[in-house]
């Protein structure tokens, strides 16, 4: 990643990226998690935006179930219209406001 917070070294950025990709690869079918949960699991709880950048700009990340990552309110990524369809194909239900029903589909690993 070309831009990263000043408080992370290049090695920490690489480790963060690897952790993010590993965590995303574990999200089970039919479940979602949030950018913030992933950042916390990676050891950088205030770096949820960097999770999104990592998923968007890392070559090969599109082979992971990135569609299972939503914001803390259950909103899908802006500009990615296919994300909702992919989640619905896995049985994820949305509330009337268009957000994932987080009370039923949130995945929080132990």
PDB file of N, CA, C and O in Angstrom, residues 9-48:
ATOM      1  N   UNK A   9       5.002   1.419  10.647  1.00  0.00           N
ATOM      2  CA  UNK A   9       6.178   1.215   9.803  1.00  0.00           C
ATOM      3  C   UNK A   9       5.755   0.411   8.574  1.00  0.00           C
ATOM      4  O   UNK A   9       4.677  -0.186   8.545  1.00  0.00           O
ATOM      5  N   UNK A  10       6.626   0.370   7.587  1.00  0.00           N
ATOM      6  CA  UNK A  10       6.327  -0.419   6.387  1.00  0.00           C
ATOM      7  C   UNK A  10       6.109  -1.888   6.747  1.00  0.00           C
ATOM      8  O   UNK A  10       5.236  -2.546   6.179  1.00  0.00           O
ATOM      9  N   UNK A  11       6.875  -2.401   7.688  1.00  0.00           N
ATOM     10  CA  UNK A  11       6.713  -3.799   8.116  1.00  0.00           C
ATOM     11  C   UNK A  11       5.361  -4.006   8.800  1.00  0.00           C
ATOM     12  O   UNK A  11       4.687  -5.004   8.579  1.00  0.00           O
ATOM     13  N   UNK A  12       4.945  -3.055   9.615  1.00  0.00           N
ATOM     14  CA  UNK A  12       3.636  -3.148  10.265  1.00  0.00           C
ATOM     15  C   UNK A  12       2.522  -3.105   9.232  1.00  0.00           C
ATOM     16  O   UNK A  12       1.519  -3.805   9.375  1.00  0.00           O
ATOM     17  N   UNK A  13       2.693  -2.314   8.202  1.00  0.00           N
ATOM     18  CA  UNK A  13       1.694  -2.252   7.129  1.00  0.00           C
ATOM     19  C   UNK A  13       1.590  -3.608   6.441  1.00  0.00           C
ATOM     20  O   UNK A  13       0.493  -4.104   6.173  1.00  0.00           O
ATOM     21  N   UNK A  14       2.731  -4.229   6.161  1.00  0.00           N
ATOM     22  CA  UNK A  14       2.717  -5.561   5.535  1.00  0.00           C
ATOM     23  C   UNK A  14       2.031  -6.589   6.434  1.00  0.00           C
ATOM     24  O   UNK A  14       1.221  -7.393   5.972  1.00  0.00           O
ATOM     25  N   UNK A  15       2.348  -6.540   7.725  1.00  0.00           N
ATOM     26  CA  UNK A  15       1.720  -7.478   8.665  1.00  0.00           C
ATOM     27  C   UNK A  15       0.214  -7.215   8.763  1.00  0.00           C
ATOM     28  O   UNK A  15      -0.578  -8.151   8.804  1.00  0.00           O
ATOM     29  N   UNK A  16      -0.159  -5.949   8.804  1.00  0.00           N
ATOM     30  CA  UNK A  16      -1.573  -5.582   8.850  1.00  0.00           C
ATOM     31  C   UNK A  16      -2.295  -6.132   7.622  1.00  0.00           C
ATOM     32  O   UNK A  16      -3.346  -6.755   7.739  1.00  0.00           O
ATOM     33  N   UNK A  17      -1.720  -5.900   6.445  1.00  0.00           N
ATOM     34  CA  UNK A  17      -2.317  -6.402   5.203  1.00  0.00           C
ATOM     35  C   UNK A  17      -2.492  -7.912   5.257  1.00  0.00           C
ATOM     36  O   UNK A  17      -3.571  -8.430   4.966  1.00  0.00           O
ATOM     37  N   UNK A  18      -1.468  -8.624   5.655  1.00  0.00           N
ATOM     38  CA  UNK A  18      -1.549 -10.079   5.728  1.00  0.00           C
ATOM     39  C   UNK A  18      -2.613 -10.532   6.723  1.00  0.00           C
ATOM     40  O   UNK A  18      -3.366 -11.468   6.460  1.00  0.00           O
ATOM     41  N   UNK A  19      -2.684  -9.851   7.868  1.00  0.00           N
ATOM     42  CA  UNK A  19      -3.696 -10.194   8.873  1.00  0.00           C
ATOM     43  C   UNK A  19      -5.104  -9.939   8.342  1.00  0.00           C
ATOM     44  O   UNK A  19      -6.004 -10.761   8.522  1.00  0.00           O
ATOM     45  N   UNK A  20      -5.290  -8.791   7.700  1.00  0.00           N
ATOM     46  CA  UNK A  20      -6.610  -8.456   7.143  1.00  0.00           C
ATOM     47  C   UNK A  20      -7.048  -9.516   6.137  1.00  0.00           C
ATOM     48  O   UNK A  20      -8.173 -10.028   6.188  1.00  0.00           O
ATOM     49  N   UNK A  21      -6.168  -9.865   5.227  1.00  0.00           N
ATOM     50  CA  UNK A  21      -6.519 -10.848   4.202  1.00  0.00           C
ATOM     51  C   UNK A  21      -6.812 -12.212   4.831  1.00  0.00           C
ATOM     52  O   UNK A  21      -7.743 -12.905   4.410  1.00  0.00           O
ATOM     53  N   UNK A  22      -6.054 -12.578   5.844  1.00  0.00           N
ATOM     54  CA  UNK A  22      -6.293 -13.846   6.536  1.00  0.00           C
ATOM     55  C   UNK A  22      -7.651 -13.840   7.239  1.00  0.00           C
ATOM     56  O   UNK A  22      -8.405 -14.813   7.159  1.00  0.00           O
ATOM     57  N   UNK A  23      -7.969 -12.765   7.910  1.00  0.00           N
ATOM     58  CA  UNK A  23      -9.253 -12.667   8.626  1.00  0.00           C
ATOM     59  C   UNK A  23     -10.411 -12.732   7.632  1.00  0.00           C
ATOM     60  O   UNK A  23     -11.377 -13.477   7.835  1.00  0.00           O
ATOM     61  N   UNK A  24     -10.323 -11.975   6.545  1.00  0.00           N
ATOM     62  CA  UNK A  24     -11.404 -11.962   5.548  1.00  0.00           C
ATOM     63  C   UNK A  24     -11.596 -13.353   4.964  1.00  0.00           C
ATOM     64  O   UNK A  24     -12.726 -13.791   4.734  1.00  0.00           O
ATOM     65  N   UNK A  25     -10.518 -14.076   4.767  1.00  0.00           N
ATOM     66  CA  UNK A  25     -10.632 -15.424   4.192  1.00  0.00           C
ATOM     67  C   UNK A  25     -11.398 -16.377   5.108  1.00  0.00           C
ATOM     68  O   UNK A  25     -11.905 -17.399   4.655  1.00  0.00           O
ATOM     69  N   UNK A  26     -11.513 -16.040   6.381  1.00  0.00           N
ATOM     70  CA  UNK A  26     -12.187 -16.914   7.350  1.00  0.00           C
ATOM     71  C   UNK A  26     -13.666 -16.596   7.567  1.00  0.00           C
ATOM     72  O   UNK A  26     -14.357 -17.347   8.256  1.00  0.00           O
ATOM     73  N   UNK A  27     -14.158 -15.511   7.001  1.00  0.00           N
ATOM     74  CA  UNK A  27     -15.561 -15.147   7.219  1.00  0.00           C
ATOM     75  C   UNK A  27     -16.438 -16.214   6.572  1.00  0.00           C
ATOM     76  O   UNK A  27     -16.349 -16.455   5.369  1.00  0.00           O
ATOM     77  N   UNK A  28     -17.286 -16.870   7.359  1.00  0.00           N
ATOM     78  CA  UNK A  28     -18.092 -17.948   6.796  1.00  0.00           C
ATOM     79  C   UNK A  28     -19.187 -17.458   5.845  1.00  0.00           C
ATOM     80  O   UNK A  28     -19.678 -16.341   5.960  1.00  0.00           O
ATOM     81  N   UNK A  29     -19.537 -18.325   4.944  1.00  0.00           N
ATOM     82  CA  UNK A  29     -20.625 -18.075   4.008  1.00  0.00           C
ATOM     83  C   UNK A  29     -21.893 -17.755   4.802  1.00  0.00           C
ATOM     84  O   UNK A  29     -22.194 -18.405   5.804  1.00  0.00           O
ATOM     85  N   UNK A  30     -22.621 -16.742   4.362  1.00  0.00           N
ATOM     86  CA  UNK A  30     -23.865 -16.380   5.020  1.00  0.00           C
ATOM     87  C   UNK A  30     -23.691 -15.505   6.246  1.00  0.00           C
ATOM     88  O   UNK A  30     -24.643 -15.256   6.973  1.00  0.00           O
ATOM     89  N   UNK A  31     -22.480 -15.026   6.473  1.00  0.00           N
ATOM     90  CA  UNK A  31     -22.203 -14.143   7.612  1.00  0.00           C
ATOM     91  C   UNK A  31     -21.448 -12.919   7.108  1.00  0.00           C
ATOM     92  O   UNK A  31     -20.856 -12.936   6.028  1.00  0.00           O
ATOM     93  N   UNK A  32     -21.441 -11.864   7.903  1.00  0.00           N
ATOM     94  CA  UNK A  32     -20.682 -10.660   7.586  1.00  0.00           C
ATOM     95  C   UNK A  32     -19.908 -10.223   8.821  1.00  0.00           C
ATOM     96  O   UNK A  32     -20.229 -10.621   9.941  1.00  0.00           O
ATOM     97  N   UNK A  33     -18.905  -9.412   8.605  1.00  0.00           N
ATOM     98  CA  UNK A  33     -18.234  -8.733   9.707  1.00  0.00           C
ATOM     99  C   UNK A  33     -17.942  -7.312   9.258  1.00  0.00           C
ATOM    100  O   UNK A  33     -18.200  -6.955   8.107  1.00  0.00           O
ATOM    101  N   UNK A  34     -17.416  -6.519  10.151  1.00  0.00           N
ATOM    102  CA  UNK A  34     -17.219  -5.104   9.846  1.00  0.00           C
ATOM    103  C   UNK A  34     -15.748  -4.760   9.680  1.00  0.00           C
ATOM    104  O   UNK A  34     -14.857  -5.476  10.141  1.00  0.00           O
ATOM    105  N   UNK A  35     -15.532  -3.636   9.039  1.00  0.00           N
ATOM    106  CA  UNK A  35     -14.171  -3.126   8.884  1.00  0.00           C
ATOM    107  C   UNK A  35     -13.524  -2.936  10.256  1.00  0.00           C
ATOM    108  O   UNK A  35     -12.357  -3.260  10.456  1.00  0.00           O
ATOM    109  N   UNK A  36     -14.308  -2.434  11.202  1.00  0.00           N
ATOM    110  CA  UNK A  36     -13.791  -2.203  12.552  1.00  0.00           C
ATOM    111  C   UNK A  36     -13.415  -3.479  13.280  1.00  0.00           C
ATOM    112  O   UNK A  36     -12.397  -3.529  13.969  1.00  0.00           O
ATOM    113  N   UNK A  37     -14.239  -4.525  13.142  1.00  0.00           N
ATOM    114  CA  UNK A  37     -13.895  -5.809  13.777  1.00  0.00           C
ATOM    115  C   UNK A  37     -12.603  -6.359  13.205  1.00  0.00           C
ATOM    116  O   UNK A  37     -11.751  -6.874  13.932  1.00  0.00           O
ATOM    117  N   UNK A  38     -12.452  -6.242  11.888  1.00  0.00           N
ATOM    118  CA  UNK A  38     -11.233  -6.744  11.252  1.00  0.00           C
ATOM    119  C   UNK A  38     -10.019  -5.957  11.744  1.00  0.00           C
ATOM    120  O   UNK A  38      -8.984  -6.541  12.074  1.00  0.00           O
ATOM    121  N   UNK A  39     -10.136  -4.633  11.806  1.00  0.00           N
ATOM    122  CA  UNK A  39      -9.024  -3.809  12.285  1.00  0.00           C
ATOM    123  C   UNK A  39      -8.644  -4.183  13.714  1.00  0.00           C
ATOM    124  O   UNK A  39      -7.462  -4.308  14.045  1.00  0.00           O
ATOM    125  N   UNK A  40      -9.634  -4.402  14.556  1.00  0.00           N
ATOM    126  CA  UNK A  40      -9.375  -4.786  15.944  1.00  0.00           C
ATOM    127  C   UNK A  40      -8.684  -6.142  16.014  1.00  0.00           C
ATOM    128  O   UNK A  40      -7.707  -6.312  16.745  1.00  0.00           O
ATOM    129  N   UNK A  41      -9.180  -7.101  15.244  1.00  0.00           N
ATOM    130  CA  UNK A  41      -8.554  -8.423  15.230  1.00  0.00           C
ATOM    131  C   UNK A  41      -7.115  -8.364  14.720  1.00  0.00           C
ATOM    132  O   UNK A  41      -6.262  -9.157  15.145  1.00  0.00           O
ATOM    133  N   UNK A  42      -6.832  -7.421  13.827  1.00  0.00           N
ATOM    134  CA  UNK A  42      -5.479  -7.263  13.282  1.00  0.00           C
ATOM    135  C   UNK A  42      -4.569  -6.492  14.247  1.00  0.00           C
ATOM    136  O   UNK A  42      -3.384  -6.334  13.975  1.00  0.00           O
ATOM    137  N   UNK A  43      -5.142  -6.008  15.349  1.00  0.00           N
ATOM    138  CA  UNK A  43      -4.338  -5.315  16.349  1.00  0.00           C
ATOM    139  C   UNK A  43      -4.264  -3.814  16.198  1.00  0.00           C
ATOM    140  O   UNK A  43      -3.522  -3.142  16.899  1.00  0.00           O
ATOM    141  N   UNK A  44      -5.057  -3.254  15.293  1.00  0.00           N
ATOM    142  CA  UNK A  44      -5.071  -1.817  15.047  1.00  0.00           C
ATOM    143  C   UNK A  44      -6.527  -1.323  15.054  1.00  0.00           C
ATOM    144  O   UNK A  44      -7.093  -0.995  14.019  1.00  0.00           O
ATOM    145  N   UNK A  45      -7.151  -1.256  16.225  1.00  0.00           N
ATOM    146  CA  UNK A  45      -8.592  -0.969  16.296  1.00  0.00           C
ATOM    147  C   UNK A  45      -9.032   0.362  15.690  1.00  0.00           C
ATOM    148  O   UNK A  45     -10.188   0.489  15.315  1.00  0.00           O
ATOM    149  N   UNK A  46      -8.152   1.312  15.553  1.00  0.00           N
ATOM    150  CA  UNK A  46      -8.562   2.604  14.984  1.00  0.00           C
ATOM    151  C   UNK A  46      -8.303   2.691  13.484  1.00  0.00           C
ATOM    152  O   UNK A  46      -8.354   3.773  12.910  1.00  0.00           O
ATOM    153  N   UNK A  47      -8.052   1.556  12.828  1.00  0.00           N
ATOM    154  CA  UNK A  47      -7.672   1.565  11.420  1.00  0.00           C
ATOM    155  C   UNK A  47      -8.703   0.901  10.502  1.00  0.00           C
ATOM    156  O   UNK A  47      -8.362   0.243   9.528  1.00  0.00           O
ATOM    157  N   UNK A  48      -9.981   1.094  10.799  1.00  0.00           N
ATOM    158  CA  UNK A  48     -11.018   0.457   9.982  1.00  0.00           C
ATOM    159  C   UNK A  48     -10.987   0.953   8.536  1.00  0.00           C
ATOM    160  O   UNK A  48     -11.229   0.169   7.612  1.00  0.00           O
TER     161      UNK A  48
END
